[in-house]
PDB file of C-alpha atoms and ligand atoms in Angstrom:
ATOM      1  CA  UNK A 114      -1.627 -20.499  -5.943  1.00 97.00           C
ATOM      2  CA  UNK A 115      -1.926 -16.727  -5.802  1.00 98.00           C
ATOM      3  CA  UNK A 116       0.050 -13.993  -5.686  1.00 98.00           C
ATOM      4  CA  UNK A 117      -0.876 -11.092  -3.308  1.00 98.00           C
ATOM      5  CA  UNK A 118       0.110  -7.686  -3.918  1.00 98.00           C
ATOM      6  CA  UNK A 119      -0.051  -4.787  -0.734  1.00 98.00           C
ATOM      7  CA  UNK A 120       0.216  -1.639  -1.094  1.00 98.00           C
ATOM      8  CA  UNK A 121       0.736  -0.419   2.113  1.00 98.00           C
ATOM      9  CA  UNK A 122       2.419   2.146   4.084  1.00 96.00           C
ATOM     10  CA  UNK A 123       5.866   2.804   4.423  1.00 94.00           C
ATOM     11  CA  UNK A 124       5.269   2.972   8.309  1.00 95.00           C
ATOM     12  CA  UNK A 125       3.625  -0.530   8.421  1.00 97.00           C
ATOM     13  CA  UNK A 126       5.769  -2.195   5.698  1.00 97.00           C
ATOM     14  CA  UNK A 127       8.139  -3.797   8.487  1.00 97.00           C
ATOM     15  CA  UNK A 128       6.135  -4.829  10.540  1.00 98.00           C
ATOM     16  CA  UNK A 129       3.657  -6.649   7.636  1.00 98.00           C
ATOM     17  CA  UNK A 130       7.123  -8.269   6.285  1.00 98.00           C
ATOM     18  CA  UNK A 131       7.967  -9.209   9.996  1.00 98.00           C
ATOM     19  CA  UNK A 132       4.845 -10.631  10.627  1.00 98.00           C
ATOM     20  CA  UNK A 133       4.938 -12.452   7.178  1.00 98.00           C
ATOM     21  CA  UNK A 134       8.361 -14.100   7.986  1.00 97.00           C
ATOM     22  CA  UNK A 135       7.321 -15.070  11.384  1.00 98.00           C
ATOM     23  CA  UNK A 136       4.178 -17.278  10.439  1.00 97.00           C
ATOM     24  CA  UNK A 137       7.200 -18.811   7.332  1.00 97.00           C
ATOM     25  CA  UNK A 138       5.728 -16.820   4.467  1.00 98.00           C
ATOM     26  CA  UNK A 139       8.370 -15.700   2.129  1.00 96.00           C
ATOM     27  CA  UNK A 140       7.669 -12.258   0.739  1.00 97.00           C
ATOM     28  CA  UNK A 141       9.309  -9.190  -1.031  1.00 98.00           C
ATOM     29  CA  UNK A 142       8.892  -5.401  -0.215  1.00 98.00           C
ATOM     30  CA  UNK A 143       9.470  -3.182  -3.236  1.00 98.00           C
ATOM     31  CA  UNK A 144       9.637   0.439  -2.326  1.00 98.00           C
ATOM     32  CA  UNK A 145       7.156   2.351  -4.595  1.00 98.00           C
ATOM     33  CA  UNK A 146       5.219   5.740  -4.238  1.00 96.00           C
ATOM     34  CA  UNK A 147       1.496   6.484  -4.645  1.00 94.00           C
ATOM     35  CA  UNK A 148       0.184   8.562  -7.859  1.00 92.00           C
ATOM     36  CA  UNK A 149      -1.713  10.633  -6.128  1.00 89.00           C
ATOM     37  CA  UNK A 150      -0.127  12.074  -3.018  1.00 88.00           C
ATOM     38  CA  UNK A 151       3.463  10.954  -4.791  1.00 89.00           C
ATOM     39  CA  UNK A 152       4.556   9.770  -1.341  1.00 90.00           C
ATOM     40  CA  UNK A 153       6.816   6.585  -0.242  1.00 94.00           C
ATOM     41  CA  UNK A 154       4.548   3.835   0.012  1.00 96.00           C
ATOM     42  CA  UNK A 155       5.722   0.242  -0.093  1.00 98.00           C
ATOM     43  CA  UNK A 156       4.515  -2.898  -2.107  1.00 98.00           C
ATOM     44  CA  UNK A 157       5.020  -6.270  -0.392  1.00 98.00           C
ATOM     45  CA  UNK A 158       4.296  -9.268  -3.096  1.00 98.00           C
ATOM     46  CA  UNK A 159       4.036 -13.011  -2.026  1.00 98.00           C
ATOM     47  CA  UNK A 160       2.844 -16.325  -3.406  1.00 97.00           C
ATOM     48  CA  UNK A 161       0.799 -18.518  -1.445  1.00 98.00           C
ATOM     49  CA  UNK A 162      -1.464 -21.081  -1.609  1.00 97.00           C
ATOM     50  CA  UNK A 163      -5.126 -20.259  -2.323  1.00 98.00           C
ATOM     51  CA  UNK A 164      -6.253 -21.985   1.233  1.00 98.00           C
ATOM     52  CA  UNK A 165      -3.435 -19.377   2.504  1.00 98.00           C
ATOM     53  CA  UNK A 166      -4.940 -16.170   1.306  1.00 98.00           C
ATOM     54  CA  UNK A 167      -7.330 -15.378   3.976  1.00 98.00           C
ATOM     55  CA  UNK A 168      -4.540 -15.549   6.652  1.00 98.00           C
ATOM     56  CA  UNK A 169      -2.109 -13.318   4.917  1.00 98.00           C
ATOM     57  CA  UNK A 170      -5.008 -10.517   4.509  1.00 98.00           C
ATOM     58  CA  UNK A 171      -5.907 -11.257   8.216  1.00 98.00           C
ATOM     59  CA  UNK A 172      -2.321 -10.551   8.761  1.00 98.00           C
ATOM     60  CA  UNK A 173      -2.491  -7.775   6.342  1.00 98.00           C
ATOM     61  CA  UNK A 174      -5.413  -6.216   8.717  1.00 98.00           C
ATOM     62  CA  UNK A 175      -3.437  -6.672  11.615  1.00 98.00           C
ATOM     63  CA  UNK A 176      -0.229  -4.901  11.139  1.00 98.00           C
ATOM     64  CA  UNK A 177      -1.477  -2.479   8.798  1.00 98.00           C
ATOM     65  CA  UNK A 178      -3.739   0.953   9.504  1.00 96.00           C
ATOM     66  CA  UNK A 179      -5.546   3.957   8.025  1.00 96.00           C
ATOM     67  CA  UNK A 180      -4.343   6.983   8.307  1.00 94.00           C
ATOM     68  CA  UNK A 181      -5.169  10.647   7.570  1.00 93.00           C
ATOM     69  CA  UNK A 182      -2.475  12.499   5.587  1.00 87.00           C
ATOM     70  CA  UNK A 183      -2.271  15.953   5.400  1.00 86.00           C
ATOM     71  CA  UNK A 184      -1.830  17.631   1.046  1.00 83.00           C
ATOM     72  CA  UNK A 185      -0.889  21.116   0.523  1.00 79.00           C
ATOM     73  CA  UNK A 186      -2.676  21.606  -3.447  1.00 74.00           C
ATOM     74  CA  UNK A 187      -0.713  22.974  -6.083  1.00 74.00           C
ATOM     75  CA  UNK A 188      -1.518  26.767  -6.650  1.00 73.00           C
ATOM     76  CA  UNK A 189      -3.604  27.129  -9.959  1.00 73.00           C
ATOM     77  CA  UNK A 190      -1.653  29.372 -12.543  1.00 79.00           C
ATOM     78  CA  UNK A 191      -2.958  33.109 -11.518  1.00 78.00           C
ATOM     79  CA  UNK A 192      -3.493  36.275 -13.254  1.00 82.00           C
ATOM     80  CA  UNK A 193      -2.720  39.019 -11.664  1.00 84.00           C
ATOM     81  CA  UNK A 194      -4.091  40.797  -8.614  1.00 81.00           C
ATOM     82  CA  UNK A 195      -5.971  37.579  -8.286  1.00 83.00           C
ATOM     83  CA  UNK A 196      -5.500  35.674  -4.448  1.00 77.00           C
ATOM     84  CA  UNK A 197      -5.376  31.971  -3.947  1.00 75.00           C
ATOM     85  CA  UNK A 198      -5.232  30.799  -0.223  1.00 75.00           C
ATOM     86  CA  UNK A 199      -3.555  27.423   0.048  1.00 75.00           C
ATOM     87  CA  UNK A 200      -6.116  25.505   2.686  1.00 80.00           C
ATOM     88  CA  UNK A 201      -4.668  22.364   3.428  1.00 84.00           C
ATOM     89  CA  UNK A 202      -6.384  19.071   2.468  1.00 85.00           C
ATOM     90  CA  UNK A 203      -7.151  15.514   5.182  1.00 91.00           C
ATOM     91  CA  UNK A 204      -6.604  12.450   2.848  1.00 91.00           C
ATOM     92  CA  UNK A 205      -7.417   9.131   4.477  1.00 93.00           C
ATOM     93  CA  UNK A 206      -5.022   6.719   3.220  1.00 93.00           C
ATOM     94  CA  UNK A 207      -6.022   2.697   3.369  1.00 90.00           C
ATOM     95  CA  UNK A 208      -4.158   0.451   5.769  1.00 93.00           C
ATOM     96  CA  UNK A 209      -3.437  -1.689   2.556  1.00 98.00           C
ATOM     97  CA  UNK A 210      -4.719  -2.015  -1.156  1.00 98.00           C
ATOM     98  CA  UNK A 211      -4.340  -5.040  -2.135  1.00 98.00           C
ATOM     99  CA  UNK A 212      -4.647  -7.271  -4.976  1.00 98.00           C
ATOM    100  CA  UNK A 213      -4.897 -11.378  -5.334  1.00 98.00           C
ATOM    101  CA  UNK A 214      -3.804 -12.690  -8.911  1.00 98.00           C
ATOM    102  CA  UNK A 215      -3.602 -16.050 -10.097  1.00 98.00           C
ATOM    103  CA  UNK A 216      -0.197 -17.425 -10.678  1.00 98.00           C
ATOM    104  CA  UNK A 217       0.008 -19.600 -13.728  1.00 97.00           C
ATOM    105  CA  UNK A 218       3.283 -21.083 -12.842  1.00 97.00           C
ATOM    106  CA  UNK A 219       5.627 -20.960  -9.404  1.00 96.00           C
ATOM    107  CA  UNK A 220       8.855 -22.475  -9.410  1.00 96.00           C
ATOM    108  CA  UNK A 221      11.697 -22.006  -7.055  1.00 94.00           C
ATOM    109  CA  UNK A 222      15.263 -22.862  -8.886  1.00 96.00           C
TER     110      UNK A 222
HETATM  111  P1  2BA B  34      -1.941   7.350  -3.594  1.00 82.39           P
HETATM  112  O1  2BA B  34      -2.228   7.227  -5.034  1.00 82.39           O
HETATM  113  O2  2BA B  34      -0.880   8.347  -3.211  1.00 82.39           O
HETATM  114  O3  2BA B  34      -3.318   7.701  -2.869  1.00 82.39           O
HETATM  115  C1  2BA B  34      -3.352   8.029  -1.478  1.00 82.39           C
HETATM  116  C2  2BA B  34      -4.783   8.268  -1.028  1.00 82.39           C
HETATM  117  O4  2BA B  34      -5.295   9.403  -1.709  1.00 82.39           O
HETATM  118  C3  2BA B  34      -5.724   7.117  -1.375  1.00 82.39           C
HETATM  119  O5  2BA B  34      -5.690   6.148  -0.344  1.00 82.39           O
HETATM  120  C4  2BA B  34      -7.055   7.824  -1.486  1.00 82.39           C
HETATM  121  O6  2BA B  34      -7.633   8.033  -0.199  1.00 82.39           O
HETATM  122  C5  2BA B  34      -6.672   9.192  -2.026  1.00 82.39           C
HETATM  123  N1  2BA B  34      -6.827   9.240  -3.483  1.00 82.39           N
HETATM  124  C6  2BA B  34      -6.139   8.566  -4.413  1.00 82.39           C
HETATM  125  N2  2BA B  34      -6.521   8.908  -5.651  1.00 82.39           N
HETATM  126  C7  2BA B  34      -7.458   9.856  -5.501  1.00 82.39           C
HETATM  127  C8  2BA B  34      -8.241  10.632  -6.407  1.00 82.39           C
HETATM  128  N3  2BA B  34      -8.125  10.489  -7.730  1.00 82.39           N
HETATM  129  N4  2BA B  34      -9.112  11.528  -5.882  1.00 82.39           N
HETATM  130  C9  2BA B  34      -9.249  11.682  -4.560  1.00 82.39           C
HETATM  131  N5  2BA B  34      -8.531  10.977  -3.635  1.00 82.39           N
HETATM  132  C10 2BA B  34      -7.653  10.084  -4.097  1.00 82.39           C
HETATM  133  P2  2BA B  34      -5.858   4.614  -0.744  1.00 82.39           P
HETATM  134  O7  2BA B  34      -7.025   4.426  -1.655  1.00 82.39           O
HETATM  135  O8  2BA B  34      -5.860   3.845   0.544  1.00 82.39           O
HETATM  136  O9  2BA B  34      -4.554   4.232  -1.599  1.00 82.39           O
HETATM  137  C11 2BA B  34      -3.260   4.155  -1.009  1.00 82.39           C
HETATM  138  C12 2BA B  34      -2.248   3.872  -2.072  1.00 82.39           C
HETATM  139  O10 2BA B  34      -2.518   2.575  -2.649  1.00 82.39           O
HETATM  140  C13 2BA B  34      -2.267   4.832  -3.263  1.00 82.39           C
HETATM  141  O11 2BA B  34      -1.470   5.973  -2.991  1.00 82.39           O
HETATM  142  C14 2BA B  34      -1.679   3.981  -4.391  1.00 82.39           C
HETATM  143  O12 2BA B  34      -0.255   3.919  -4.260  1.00 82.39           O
HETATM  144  C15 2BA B  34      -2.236   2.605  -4.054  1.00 82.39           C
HETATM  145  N6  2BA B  34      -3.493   2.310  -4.759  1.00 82.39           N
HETATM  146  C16 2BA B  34      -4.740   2.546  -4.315  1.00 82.39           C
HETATM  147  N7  2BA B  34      -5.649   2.106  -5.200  1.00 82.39           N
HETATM  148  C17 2BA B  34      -4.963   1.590  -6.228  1.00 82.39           C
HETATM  149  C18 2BA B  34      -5.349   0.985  -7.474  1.00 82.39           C
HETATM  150  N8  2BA B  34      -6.638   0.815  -7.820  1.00 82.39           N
HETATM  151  N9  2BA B  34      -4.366   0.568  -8.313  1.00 82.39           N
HETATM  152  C19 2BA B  34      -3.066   0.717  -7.974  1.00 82.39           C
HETATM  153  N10 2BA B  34      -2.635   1.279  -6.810  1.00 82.39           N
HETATM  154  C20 2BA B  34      -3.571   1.712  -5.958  1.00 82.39           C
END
């Protein structure tokens, strides 16, 4: 078994979890933020079964998309007289990061 952890957006979370449920896969959406734009993101985590993995990333891929987020930067500390002209930065954030861990033990009580 292995447990799959997606970071994904908070836009496609839903529709991942919807997806999941649909095909019988039971999964959990954590709300979480990312450390670098320190935006809502979500986390979905679910066990399955190795010969399951490819299908829940296939499902991943479908439901989930990149997309290009706009970051204003933080001004740098200034000395005086001195200018700084905020120009706005394109990130391109993943569809989905995700992980696949191997579960030791599952039990369902
Ligand atoms: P964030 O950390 O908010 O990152 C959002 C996007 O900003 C990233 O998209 C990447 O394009 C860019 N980025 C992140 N760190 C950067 C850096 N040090 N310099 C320049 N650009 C940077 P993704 O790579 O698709 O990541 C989306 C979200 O997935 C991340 O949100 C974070 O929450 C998570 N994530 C990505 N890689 C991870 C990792 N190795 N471990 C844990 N979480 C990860």
């Amino acid at each position: 078994m292995k447990l799959l952890v997606a970071i994904v957006h908070h836009e496609d979370a839903g529709a991942l979890v919807d997806a999941l449920l649909d095909r019988e896969y039971r999964a959990t959406r954590l709300a979480s933020s990312g450390g670098f734009l320190k935006q809502s993101n979500a986390t979905v985590i679910l066990g399955v079964d190795d010969d399951q993995v490819e299908t829940v990333l296939e499902i991943v891929r479908e439901t989930c998309h990149a997309r290009t987020q706009v970051v204003n930067p933080m001004p740098p500390i200034m000395e005086p007289g001195e200018f700084f002209m905020p120009y706005p930065l394109e990130v391109e954030v993943g569809g989905a990061t995700v992980f696949v861990l191997p579960v030791e033990r599952y039990e369902r009580i």
